[in-house]
Amino acid sequence: MLGTHARRRMITSSFIQLPGIGHVIEREIWRSGVSTWDGFRAARDLPAVVMGRRRELSYMLGECEERLAAGDSACLAGMLPASEAWRLYPDFRDRAAFLDIETTGLSPAGAEVTMVGVLDRGGYRAFLSGENLRDLPSALAEYRLVVTYNGAAFDLPFLQHRFGRSVSAHMAHIDLMHPLRRLGLRGGLKGVERRLGLDRGELTGLSGIDAVRMWRMWEDGDGGARETLVRYNAEDVASLPAIAEFVFRSMARGLDVETPALAPWEGPRIDHLEFDGSVVARLRRSGPRRL
């Protein structure tokens, strides 16, 4: 039976961010009946491996509480192993940017960012090179979490090369590709979508190579290619909230601790983009894409 001090938050049930606490010791803490930070401080008995460090670890949990209260997601993410960043999702998803970029190549040193799509609870925005891409850093400043697929190896290095490391330094980052691999789902985003039963709609079959081609067509004067490129990018970010929900629930089920019930993400669905002339493409609200 779990401890009676449990709060319905994943991060406040986590101890793996503390120095010297790995998965095995964290499970020992949970199995002793301690399931929250408050419970750790109040417990009369703790596993012997942490009992001698109780004062030190309790102090550090206080630091974690301060960072959480301040909304300092970047600091909390820095304490967690990168593989456990998914634990921050429920506490910061209301201030999350689901993000995907398009480029002219695979290396930040030899290619350029052509556009960036950002989805949040309010809708979708497209930032395009030569038009409004320079506004991206100020737009990202409002978020405390960025969610990507393969963003650690691709999206963020490109953005940091273009704008500097500060463009994402204030945010925690959840790269969905890595927990999905732990869950047995490998490959590209579109393959993961198919395995999870997510429908991409009329742009099914387009690839990153097509995105480069559409960008070149637009540069050559094909105005319709711009709209297709933005729609393609929007489809890439449209599935990220549903996949993030799947990752959180699946990973949490594998832990020996009670985890919070996560209500479905009530964000907009990419089913009708409106182009207002400024290339800040927005969408009408309807039901979010779900598994």
XYZ file of C-alpha atoms in Angstrom:
291
model
C 0.000 0.000 0.000
C 1.303 3.425 -0.865
C 1.993 6.147 1.660
C -0.915 8.299 2.790
C 0.875 11.584 2.034
C 0.621 11.160 -1.737
C -0.154 14.288 -3.738
C -1.441 13.795 -7.232
C 1.755 15.023 -8.903
C 4.383 12.911 -10.563
C 7.343 15.140 -9.858
C 6.645 15.339 -6.110
C 6.732 11.548 -6.002
C 10.166 11.480 -7.633
C 13.456 11.023 -5.787
C 15.692 10.139 -8.707
C 16.712 13.786 -9.065
C 18.596 13.575 -5.757
C 22.340 12.794 -5.833
C 23.095 9.140 -5.269
C 19.478 8.061 -5.857
C 18.991 5.828 -8.877
C 16.050 3.746 -10.032
C 16.730 0.927 -7.558
C 16.939 3.150 -4.472
C 13.952 5.206 -5.597
C 11.903 2.008 -5.777
C 13.089 1.049 -2.292
C 11.818 4.400 -1.005
C 8.427 3.876 -2.645
C 8.146 0.303 -1.398
C 8.808 1.508 2.149
C 5.515 3.413 1.922
C 6.996 6.823 1.137
C 5.515 8.231 -2.048
C 5.941 12.015 -1.828
C 8.461 14.619 -0.763
C 6.324 15.427 2.284
C 6.138 11.755 3.107
C 9.934 11.450 2.975
C 10.387 14.191 5.553
C 7.652 12.845 7.823
C 8.557 9.152 7.638
C 9.864 7.492 10.797
C 11.590 4.750 8.857
C 13.352 4.920 5.544
C 15.491 2.402 3.674
C 18.862 2.107 5.393
C 20.673 3.277 2.273
C 19.120 6.763 2.616
C 18.436 6.969 6.344
C 21.905 8.311 7.099
C 21.452 11.042 4.470
C 17.941 11.995 5.464
C 18.769 15.537 6.597
C 20.780 16.311 3.472
C 18.190 14.828 1.140
C 15.303 16.555 2.919
C 17.067 19.883 2.439
C 17.475 19.147 -1.255
C 13.801 18.245 -1.553
C 13.063 21.694 -0.156
C 15.147 23.134 -2.974
C 13.119 21.089 -5.445
C 9.893 22.469 -3.971
C 11.160 26.024 -4.342
C 12.092 25.428 -7.978
C 8.702 23.848 -8.662
C 6.825 26.717 -6.987
C 8.838 29.197 -9.052
C 8.049 27.326 -12.270
C 11.755 26.752 -12.848
C 11.369 23.794 -15.170
C 14.888 24.107 -16.568
C 16.440 23.686 -13.118
C 14.254 20.692 -12.316
C 15.071 19.126 -15.673
C 18.752 19.634 -14.929
C 18.370 17.647 -11.713
C 16.585 14.755 -13.418
C 18.305 12.208 -15.641
C 17.486 13.177 -19.235
C 15.621 9.873 -19.625
C 13.200 10.908 -16.862
C 12.243 14.382 -18.132
C 8.804 12.983 -19.035
C 7.933 13.181 -15.317
C 7.651 16.978 -15.635
C 4.927 16.795 -18.267
C 1.773 17.182 -16.105
C 3.121 20.151 -14.171
C 4.231 22.112 -17.223
C 2.047 21.022 -20.136
C -0.128 24.154 -19.801
C 3.008 26.160 -20.624
C 4.340 23.749 -23.221
C 5.378 24.411 -26.804
C 4.998 21.382 -29.076
C 7.603 22.198 -31.698
C 8.929 20.981 -35.044
C 11.296 22.606 -37.520
C 11.920 22.329 -41.237
C 15.398 22.810 -42.701
C 17.319 22.627 -45.964
C 19.591 19.847 -44.699
C 20.720 17.734 -41.764
C 23.594 19.770 -40.293
C 23.158 23.120 -38.508
C 26.534 24.228 -39.880
C 25.618 23.550 -43.496
C 21.863 24.106 -43.658
C 19.314 26.703 -42.649
C 16.071 26.657 -40.702
C 13.269 27.374 -43.152
C 10.358 27.320 -40.716
C 9.356 26.444 -37.175
C 5.889 25.341 -36.109
C 4.714 25.797 -32.530
C 1.505 24.338 -31.110
C 0.139 25.226 -27.682
C -3.261 25.332 -26.019
C -4.158 28.441 -27.955
C -3.365 27.185 -31.425
C -0.615 26.807 -33.990
C 1.844 29.416 -35.218
C 4.244 29.183 -38.142
C 7.507 31.121 -38.153
C 9.128 31.314 -41.589
C 12.587 32.362 -42.701
C 12.637 35.770 -44.335
C 9.301 36.730 -42.792
C 8.736 36.260 -39.062
C 11.323 33.685 -37.964
C 13.175 36.412 -36.049
C 10.170 36.590 -33.694
C 10.643 32.991 -32.539
C 12.908 33.634 -29.502
C 10.477 36.131 -27.980
C 7.579 33.752 -28.674
C 9.374 30.848 -26.981
C 10.189 32.976 -23.934
C 6.641 32.466 -22.633
C 6.967 28.676 -22.386
C 8.476 26.512 -19.672
C 8.472 23.208 -21.556
C 9.285 22.272 -25.130
C 8.127 18.909 -26.488
C 9.686 17.481 -29.654
C 10.336 14.259 -31.511
C 14.090 13.800 -31.974
C 14.563 17.402 -30.922
C 17.645 16.730 -28.803
C 19.592 15.659 -31.891
C 17.902 17.830 -34.511
C 15.490 20.673 -33.682
C 17.212 22.245 -30.691
C 20.766 22.140 -32.115
C 19.491 23.927 -35.219
C 17.675 26.574 -33.165
C 20.632 27.086 -30.843
C 22.961 27.473 -33.832
C 20.583 30.034 -35.356
C 19.618 32.003 -32.236
C 22.091 31.013 -29.501
C 21.722 28.595 -26.600
C 19.512 31.011 -24.676
C 16.619 30.314 -27.064
C 15.768 27.152 -25.084
C 17.839 27.450 -21.885
C 14.829 28.580 -19.807
C 12.742 25.498 -20.657
C 12.693 21.826 -19.802
C 12.788 19.608 -22.874
C 10.993 16.315 -23.431
C 12.230 14.480 -26.511
C 9.499 11.900 -27.055
C 11.676 9.672 -29.209
C 13.667 8.366 -26.245
C 10.854 7.209 -23.915
C 9.061 5.788 -26.956
C 12.097 3.619 -27.645
C 11.931 2.352 -24.069
C 8.304 1.463 -24.803
C 9.304 -0.475 -27.927
C 8.297 2.154 -30.501
C 11.201 2.993 -32.789
C 11.597 4.774 -36.080
C 10.446 8.124 -37.389
C 7.500 10.181 -36.194
C 5.199 9.086 -39.005
C 5.866 5.406 -38.304
C 5.121 5.923 -34.613
C 1.892 7.704 -35.540
C 0.799 4.759 -37.681
C 1.546 2.261 -34.916
C -0.447 4.347 -32.450
C -3.374 4.740 -34.848
C -3.039 8.494 -35.400
C -4.379 9.718 -38.742
C -2.342 12.367 -40.577
C -5.060 13.227 -43.071
C -4.623 14.374 -46.645
C -0.853 14.976 -46.375
C -0.047 11.369 -45.531
C 2.994 10.274 -47.517
C 4.897 13.560 -47.553
C 8.398 13.497 -46.046
C 11.176 15.814 -44.947
C 12.588 15.656 -48.465
C 9.256 16.932 -49.750
C 9.469 19.776 -47.222
C 12.813 20.854 -48.700
C 11.334 20.647 -52.193
C 8.323 22.750 -51.191
C 10.602 25.389 -49.713
C 12.575 25.582 -52.973
C 9.340 25.799 -54.957
C 8.194 28.669 -52.803
C 11.533 30.456 -53.302
C 10.965 30.029 -57.039
C 7.610 31.799 -56.807
C 5.105 29.008 -56.156
C 2.822 30.560 -53.528
C 0.852 27.355 -53.067
C 3.989 25.535 -51.950
C 4.205 27.786 -48.899
C 0.752 26.773 -47.723
C 1.485 23.082 -48.296
C 4.744 23.379 -46.356
C 3.003 25.015 -43.395
C 0.260 22.388 -43.428
C 2.866 19.636 -43.524
C 4.645 21.130 -40.510
C 1.352 21.569 -38.690
C 0.629 17.873 -39.143
C 4.017 17.087 -37.580
C 3.198 18.975 -34.387
C -0.474 17.951 -34.304
C 0.282 14.470 -32.986
C 2.840 15.484 -30.369
C 0.330 16.202 -27.546
C -1.397 12.831 -28.013
C 1.953 11.042 -28.124
C 3.133 12.919 -25.033
C 0.002 11.799 -23.161
C 0.629 8.221 -24.260
C 4.259 8.403 -23.141
C 3.405 9.803 -19.738
C 0.704 7.260 -18.969
C 2.748 4.329 -20.261
C 5.930 5.295 -18.422
C 4.066 6.067 -15.210
C 2.405 2.636 -15.222
C 5.855 1.073 -14.962
C 6.640 2.740 -11.642
C 6.029 1.342 -8.144
C 4.163 4.442 -7.025
C 0.738 5.965 -7.480
C 0.741 8.439 -10.333
C -1.619 11.305 -11.112
C -4.634 10.849 -13.317
C -3.939 12.881 -16.431
C -6.932 14.478 -18.069
C -6.764 14.564 -21.885
C -5.016 17.591 -23.335
C -7.720 20.020 -24.352
C -5.901 21.803 -27.108
C -6.868 22.643 -30.681
C -6.783 20.226 -33.564
C -4.943 20.860 -36.810
C -7.801 20.450 -39.215
C -8.305 23.902 -40.658
C -5.478 26.407 -40.993
C -6.276 30.038 -41.677
C -3.635 32.203 -43.320
C -3.965 35.791 -42.182
C -1.331 37.253 -44.489
C 1.360 37.561 -41.838
C 2.251 33.860 -42.166
C 1.361 33.411 -38.494
C -0.950 30.575 -39.374
C -3.647 29.892 -36.836
C -6.271 27.214 -36.567
C -9.861 26.905 -35.580
C -10.639 25.048 -32.405
C -12.181 21.624 -32.592
C -11.434 18.388 -30.784
C -7.745 17.630 -30.151
C -6.144 14.670 -31.881
C -6.254 11.693 -29.490
C -5.244 8.086 -29.325
